[in-house]
PDB file of C-alpha atoms in Angstrom:
ATOM      1  CA  MET A   1      23.644 -10.436 -12.041  1.00 51.00           C
ATOM      2  CA  THR A   2      22.535  -8.148  -8.771  1.00 62.00           C
ATOM      3  CA  ARG A   3      24.655  -7.225  -6.400  1.00 82.00           C
ATOM      4  CA  ARG A   4      24.298  -6.402  -2.631  1.00 86.00           C
ATOM      5  CA  ILE A   5      24.099  -2.825  -3.010  1.00 90.00           C
ATOM      6  CA  VAL A   6      21.198  -3.093  -5.241  1.00 92.00           C
ATOM      7  CA  TYR A   7      19.310  -5.284  -2.759  1.00 94.00           C
ATOM      8  CA  GLY A   8      20.204  -2.793   0.225  1.00 93.00           C
ATOM      9  CA  ILE A   9      18.704   0.052  -1.847  1.00 95.00           C
ATOM     10  CA  SER A  10      15.811  -1.751  -2.400  1.00 96.00           C
ATOM     11  CA  LEU A  11      15.386  -2.795   1.163  1.00 97.00           C
ATOM     12  CA  TRP A  12      15.471   0.853   2.057  1.00 97.00           C
ATOM     13  CA  VAL A  13      12.649   2.036  -0.625  1.00 98.00           C
ATOM     14  CA  PHE A  14      10.778  -1.347   0.067  1.00 98.00           C
ATOM     15  CA  LEU A  15      10.774  -0.318   4.031  1.00 98.00           C
ATOM     16  CA  GLY A  16       9.503   3.339   3.180  1.00 98.00           C
ATOM     17  CA  SER A  17       6.900   1.564   1.168  1.00 98.00           C
ATOM     18  CA  VAL A  18       5.794  -0.451   4.405  1.00 98.00           C
ATOM     19  CA  GLY A  19       5.843   2.575   6.485  1.00 98.00           C
ATOM     20  CA  CYS A  20       3.124   4.319   3.731  1.00 98.00           C
ATOM     21  CA  THR A  21       1.460   0.951   3.798  1.00 98.00           C
ATOM     22  CA  ILE A  22       0.703   0.681   7.303  1.00 98.00           C
ATOM     23  CA  ALA A  23       0.147   4.598   8.008  1.00 97.00           C
ATOM     24  CA  SER A  24      -2.678   4.133   5.395  1.00 97.00           C
ATOM     25  CA  ILE A  25      -4.417   1.317   7.145  1.00 97.00           C
ATOM     26  CA  ALA A  26      -3.767   2.891  10.671  1.00 95.00           C
ATOM     27  CA  LEU A  27      -5.135   6.254   9.664  1.00 94.00           C
ATOM     28  CA  PRO A  28      -9.047   6.919   9.423  1.00 93.00           C
ATOM     29  CA  ASN A  29      -8.002   9.116   6.511  1.00 94.00           C
ATOM     30  CA  TRP A  30      -9.014   7.650   2.969  1.00 95.00           C
ATOM     31  CA  ILE A  31     -12.015   9.810   2.076  1.00 95.00           C
ATOM     32  CA  SER A  32     -12.886  12.981   4.114  1.00 95.00           C
ATOM     33  CA  TYR A  33     -15.469  15.875   4.176  1.00 95.00           C
ATOM     34  CA  TYR A  34     -14.546  19.314   5.194  1.00 91.00           C
ATOM     35  CA  SER A  35     -16.962  22.324   5.803  1.00 88.00           C
ATOM     36  CA  PRO A  36     -16.113  25.581   7.502  1.00 85.00           C
ATOM     37  CA  VAL A  37     -18.596  27.145   9.755  1.00 84.00           C
ATOM     38  CA  GLU A  38     -18.801  30.459  10.472  1.00 85.00           C
ATOM     39  CA  GLY A  39     -18.229  31.471  14.172  1.00 82.00           C
ATOM     40  CA  SER A  40     -17.418  28.023  15.323  1.00 83.00           C
ATOM     41  CA  GLU A  41     -15.302  24.807  14.366  1.00 85.00           C
ATOM     42  CA  PRO A  42     -15.394  23.468  10.929  1.00 87.00           C
ATOM     43  CA  ILE A  43     -17.181  20.123  10.353  1.00 91.00           C
ATOM     44  CA  ARG A  44     -14.719  17.483   9.381  1.00 93.00           C
ATOM     45  CA  ILE A  45     -15.661  13.801   8.798  1.00 93.00           C
ATOM     46  CA  THR A  46     -12.930  11.299   8.088  1.00 95.00           C
ATOM     47  CA  LEU A  47     -13.586   7.634   7.183  1.00 94.00           C
ATOM     48  CA  GLY A  48     -10.788   4.876   7.624  1.00 93.00           C
ATOM     49  CA  LEU A  49     -10.591   1.256   6.889  1.00 93.00           C
ATOM     50  CA  HIS A  50     -12.048   0.544   9.927  1.00 92.00           C
ATOM     51  CA  LYS A  51     -13.395   3.723  11.532  1.00 94.00           C
ATOM     52  CA  ARG A  52     -15.228   6.582  11.059  1.00 92.00           C
ATOM     53  CA  CYS A  53     -14.066   9.843  12.902  1.00 94.00           C
ATOM     54  CA  SER A  54     -16.045  13.025  13.421  1.00 92.00           C
ATOM     55  CA  SER A  55     -15.500  16.372  14.456  1.00 90.00           C
ATOM     56  CA  ILE A  56     -19.265  17.147  15.367  1.00 87.00           C
ATOM     57  CA  THR A  57     -19.157  14.098  18.132  1.00 88.00           C
ATOM     58  CA  GLY A  58     -15.228  14.453  18.826  1.00 87.00           C
ATOM     59  CA  ARG A  59     -14.450  10.750  18.894  1.00 92.00           C
ATOM     60  CA  CYS A  60     -14.425   7.832  16.032  1.00 92.00           C
ATOM     61  CA  SER A  61     -16.432   4.913  15.810  1.00 92.00           C
ATOM     62  CA  PRO A  62     -16.159   1.362  14.203  1.00 91.00           C
ATOM     63  CA  PHE A  63     -16.817   1.558  10.532  1.00 87.00           C
ATOM     64  CA  PRO A  64     -18.733   0.517   8.237  1.00 86.00           C
ATOM     65  CA  GLN A  65     -21.658  -0.103  10.784  1.00 84.00           C
ATOM     66  CA  TYR A  66     -24.570  -2.601  10.688  1.00 81.00           C
ATOM     67  CA  ASP A  67     -26.585   0.326   9.315  1.00 79.00           C
ATOM     68  CA  ASP A  68     -24.076   1.037   6.652  1.00 75.00           C
ATOM     69  CA  CYS A  69     -24.747  -2.110   5.072  1.00 80.00           C
ATOM     70  CA  ARG A  70     -28.545  -2.618   4.788  1.00 80.00           C
ATOM     71  CA  GLY A  71     -30.764  -2.160   1.800  1.00 76.00           C
ATOM     72  CA  ASP A  72     -29.270  -0.610  -1.053  1.00 74.00           C
ATOM     73  CA  ASP A  73     -26.175   0.346   0.757  1.00 69.00           C
ATOM     74  CA  ARG A  74     -24.797  -3.929   1.158  1.00 80.00           C
ATOM     75  CA  SER A  75     -22.595  -3.125  -2.013  1.00 87.00           C
ATOM     76  CA  PHE A  76     -20.926  -0.271  -0.673  1.00 87.00           C
ATOM     77  CA  CYS A  77     -20.182  -2.209   2.541  1.00 88.00           C
ATOM     78  CA  SER A  78     -18.650  -5.224   0.557  1.00 90.00           C
ATOM     79  CA  ILE A  79     -16.545  -3.203  -1.601  1.00 92.00           C
ATOM     80  CA  TRP A  80     -15.168  -1.083   1.670  1.00 92.00           C
ATOM     81  CA  ARG A  81     -14.633  -4.291   3.673  1.00 93.00           C
ATOM     82  CA  SER A  82     -12.818  -6.104   0.551  1.00 95.00           C
ATOM     83  CA  THR A  83     -10.440  -2.838   0.426  1.00 96.00           C
ATOM     84  CA  GLY A  84      -9.694  -3.697   4.098  1.00 95.00           C
ATOM     85  CA  PHE A  85      -9.288  -7.181   3.282  1.00 96.00           C
ATOM     86  CA  PHE A  86      -6.624  -6.582   0.087  1.00 98.00           C
ATOM     87  CA  MET A  87      -4.959  -3.987   2.583  1.00 97.00           C
ATOM     88  CA  ASN A  88      -4.579  -6.101   5.367  1.00 97.00           C
ATOM     89  CA  PHE A  89      -3.601  -9.156   2.788  1.00 98.00           C
ATOM     90  CA  SER A  90      -0.760  -6.747   1.223  1.00 98.00           C
ATOM     91  CA  VAL A  91       0.862  -6.678   4.572  1.00 98.00           C
ATOM     92  CA  VAL A  92       1.408 -10.366   4.687  1.00 98.00           C
ATOM     93  CA  LEU A  93       2.924 -10.146   1.477  1.00 98.00           C
ATOM     94  CA  LEU A  94       5.275  -7.372   3.005  1.00 98.00           C
ATOM     95  CA  LEU A  95       6.193  -9.954   5.699  1.00 98.00           C
ATOM     96  CA  ALA A  96       6.912 -12.572   3.042  1.00 97.00           C
ATOM     97  CA  CYS A  97       8.987 -10.042   1.014  1.00 97.00           C
ATOM     98  CA  VAL A  98      11.101  -9.039   4.646  1.00 97.00           C
ATOM     99  CA  VAL A  99      11.593 -13.129   4.933  1.00 97.00           C
ATOM    100  CA  ALA A 100      13.123 -12.860   1.330  1.00 96.00           C
ATOM    101  CA  TYR A 101      14.984  -9.968   1.943  1.00 96.00           C
ATOM    102  CA  ILE A 102      16.710 -11.683   4.682  1.00 95.00           C
ATOM    103  CA  THR A 103      17.284 -14.448   2.819  1.00 95.00           C
ATOM    104  CA  ILE A 104      19.012 -12.642  -0.161  1.00 94.00           C
ATOM    105  CA  LEU A 105      21.074 -10.551   1.656  1.00 92.00           C
ATOM    106  CA  VAL A 106      22.209 -13.139   4.201  1.00 93.00           C
ATOM    107  CA  GLY A 107      22.354 -15.834   1.974  1.00 89.00           C
ATOM    108  CA  GLY A 108      26.120 -16.323  -0.612  1.00 84.00           C
ATOM    109  CA  ARG A 109      26.352 -14.834  -3.729  1.00 84.00           C
ATOM    110  CA  GLY A 110      24.222 -17.664  -5.514  1.00 84.00           C
ATOM    111  CA  THR A 111      21.445 -16.455  -3.317  1.00 88.00           C
ATOM    112  CA  ARG A 112      21.874 -13.158  -4.561  1.00 86.00           C
ATOM    113  CA  GLU A 113      22.497 -14.145  -8.072  1.00 87.00           C
ATOM    114  CA  VAL A 114      18.953 -15.776  -8.138  1.00 90.00           C
ATOM    115  CA  GLY A 115      17.012 -14.161  -5.406  1.00 92.00           C
ATOM    116  CA  TRP A 116      15.480 -11.620  -7.927  1.00 93.00           C
ATOM    117  CA  ARG A 117      13.199 -14.228  -9.179  1.00 95.00           C
ATOM    118  CA  LEU A 118      11.160 -14.588  -5.955  1.00 95.00           C
ATOM    119  CA  LEU A 119      11.561 -10.910  -4.894  1.00 96.00           C
ATOM    120  CA  CYS A 120      10.630  -8.910  -8.177  1.00 97.00           C
ATOM    121  CA  PRO A 121       7.325 -11.163  -8.404  1.00 97.00           C
ATOM    122  CA  LEU A 122       6.408 -11.461  -4.897  1.00 98.00           C
ATOM    123  CA  LEU A 123       6.971  -7.086  -4.837  1.00 98.00           C
ATOM    124  CA  ALA A 124       4.720  -7.097  -7.590  1.00 98.00           C
ATOM    125  CA  VAL A 125       1.853  -8.835  -6.225  1.00 98.00           C
ATOM    126  CA  VAL A 126       2.288  -6.724  -3.157  1.00 98.00           C
ATOM    127  CA  ALA A 127       1.952  -3.721  -5.505  1.00 98.00           C
ATOM    128  CA  LEU A 128      -1.115  -5.398  -7.265  1.00 98.00           C
ATOM    129  CA  THR A 129      -3.045  -6.135  -3.915  1.00 98.00           C
ATOM    130  CA  GLN A 130      -2.520  -2.456  -2.853  1.00 98.00           C
ATOM    131  CA  LEU A 131      -3.656  -1.030  -6.500  1.00 98.00           C
ATOM    132  CA  ILE A 132      -7.030  -3.193  -6.062  1.00 98.00           C
ATOM    133  CA  ALA A 133      -7.609  -1.651  -2.735  1.00 97.00           C
ATOM    134  CA  MET A 134      -6.984   1.799  -4.049  1.00 97.00           C
ATOM    135  CA  SER A 135      -8.893   1.391  -7.100  1.00 97.00           C
ATOM    136  CA  LEU A 136     -11.675   0.235  -5.156  1.00 97.00           C
ATOM    137  CA  VAL A 137     -11.683   3.213  -2.794  1.00 96.00           C
ATOM    138  CA  ALA A 138     -11.882   5.603  -5.973  1.00 96.00           C
ATOM    139  CA  GLY A 139     -14.346   3.290  -7.395  1.00 95.00           C
ATOM    140  CA  VAL A 140     -16.607   3.919  -4.556  1.00 94.00           C
ATOM    141  CA  TYR A 141     -15.820   7.625  -3.935  1.00 94.00           C
ATOM    142  CA  GLU A 142     -16.894   8.265  -7.697  1.00 94.00           C
ATOM    143  CA  HIS A 143     -20.043   6.367  -7.954  1.00 91.00           C
ATOM    144  CA  ASP A 144     -21.356   6.029  -4.405  1.00 87.00           C
ATOM    145  CA  ALA A 145     -24.284   8.643  -3.407  1.00 85.00           C
ATOM    146  CA  ARG A 146     -23.074   9.042  -0.143  1.00 86.00           C
ATOM    147  CA  PHE A 147     -20.062  10.900  -1.278  1.00 88.00           C
ATOM    148  CA  PHE A 148     -21.096  14.064  -2.400  1.00 87.00           C
ATOM    149  CA  VAL A 149     -19.526  17.610  -3.028  1.00 86.00           C
ATOM    150  CA  GLY A 150     -16.830  18.317  -0.284  1.00 88.00           C
ATOM    151  CA  TRP A 151     -15.506  14.995   0.123  1.00 94.00           C
ATOM    152  CA  VAL A 152     -12.348  14.158  -1.026  1.00 95.00           C
ATOM    153  CA  LEU A 153      -9.566  11.507  -1.314  1.00 95.00           C
ATOM    154  CA  ASP A 154      -7.356  12.117   1.685  1.00 95.00           C
ATOM    155  CA  LYS A 155      -3.868  11.047   3.247  1.00 96.00           C
ATOM    156  CA  SER A 156      -4.146   7.444   3.816  1.00 96.00           C
ATOM    157  CA  PHE A 157      -5.485   7.064  -0.369  1.00 97.00           C
ATOM    158  CA  ILE A 158      -2.236   8.753  -1.252  1.00 97.00           C
ATOM    159  CA  LEU A 159      -0.147   7.158   1.069  1.00 97.00           C
ATOM    160  CA  CYS A 160      -1.656   4.028  -0.375  1.00 97.00           C
ATOM    161  CA  THR A 161      -0.619   5.114  -3.768  1.00 98.00           C
ATOM    162  CA  VAL A 162       2.693   6.108  -3.118  1.00 98.00           C
ATOM    163  CA  SER A 163       3.444   2.684  -1.435  1.00 98.00           C
ATOM    164  CA  TRP A 164       1.986   0.636  -4.656  1.00 98.00           C
ATOM    165  CA  VAL A 165       4.115   2.744  -7.022  1.00 98.00           C
ATOM    166  CA  ALA A 166       7.074   2.424  -5.034  1.00 98.00           C
ATOM    167  CA  LEU A 167       6.826  -0.845  -5.095  1.00 98.00           C
ATOM    168  CA  LEU A 168       6.315  -1.105  -8.635  1.00 98.00           C
ATOM    169  CA  ILE A 169       9.753   0.811  -9.430  1.00 98.00           C
ATOM    170  CA  ASN A 170      11.485  -0.953  -6.944  1.00 97.00           C
ATOM    171  CA  ALA A 171      10.707  -4.327  -8.631  1.00 97.00           C
ATOM    172  CA  ALA A 172      11.058  -3.119 -11.906  1.00 97.00           C
ATOM    173  CA  SER A 173      14.756  -1.559 -10.542  1.00 96.00           C
ATOM    174  CA  VAL A 174      15.740  -4.976  -8.948  1.00 95.00           C
ATOM    175  CA  LEU A 175      14.663  -6.734 -12.351  1.00 95.00           C
ATOM    176  CA  GLY A 176      16.672  -4.082 -14.569  1.00 94.00           C
ATOM    177  CA  ALA A 177      19.822  -4.819 -12.369  1.00 92.00           C
ATOM    178  CA  SER A 178      19.510  -8.194 -12.660  1.00 89.00           C
ATOM    179  CA  PHE A 179      19.938  -7.963 -16.331  1.00 88.00           C
ATOM    180  CA  CYS A 180      22.321  -5.316 -16.692  1.00 90.00           C
ATOM    181  CA  LEU A 181      24.725  -5.379 -14.281  1.00 82.00           C
ATOM    182  CA  VAL A 182      27.687  -7.477 -14.668  1.00 75.00           C
ATOM    183  CA  PRO A 183      28.304 -10.788 -12.302  1.00 70.00           C
ATOM    184  CA  GLU A 184      29.926  -9.656  -8.780  1.00 67.00           C
ATOM    185  CA  ASP A 185      33.311 -11.069  -8.418  1.00 63.00           C
ATOM    186  CA  ASP A 186      33.497 -12.784 -11.379  1.00 60.00           C
ATOM    187  CA  TYR A 187      36.979 -14.248 -13.057  1.00 60.00           C
ATOM    188  CA  GLU A 188      38.505 -12.630 -15.967  1.00 61.00           C
ATOM    189  CA  GLU A 189      39.032 -14.877 -18.707  1.00 61.00           C
ATOM    190  CA  ILE A 190      42.985 -15.168 -19.052  1.00 68.00           C
ATOM    191  CA  ARG A 191      43.960 -15.636 -23.038  1.00 70.00           C
TER     192      ARG A 191
END
């Protein structure tokens, strides 16, 4: 039996994960390149899911562009766009989680007793979609020739990792609480 306090704490952890997810999508910092230059500003290039920023030009442009997706680079484009899809899909699933939390917390005792059966798998699926997105970026980073020495996995990658790990721990905690806690407001047997 899961109590209201368990869902309340779980909701706060969930909201932290939502913040990490949205920040990882919005920031153009999945993979970065930094090179110090003597006597001038260092060169910094950052890649986000949908844009590329450069200190050389001083602006951001859409990414990947058509030139990035021709010839042998087609697989890179497919993987990068798939990553964007998985992250955006995880936001849709996060909205479903918000509805589940509201339903469970506003609903009565009966809703809280069975709410974990919907919430835990939903949180796990969101974590899985983010894990897939993170894995795709890590695979491209390790195996694509465009990422030579100097390129690093950056803030958005870390935020995505923190988000899916927190969601998975959150789901496991609610699941554990549902089996370990005694029913709330239960009657004691009279002997």
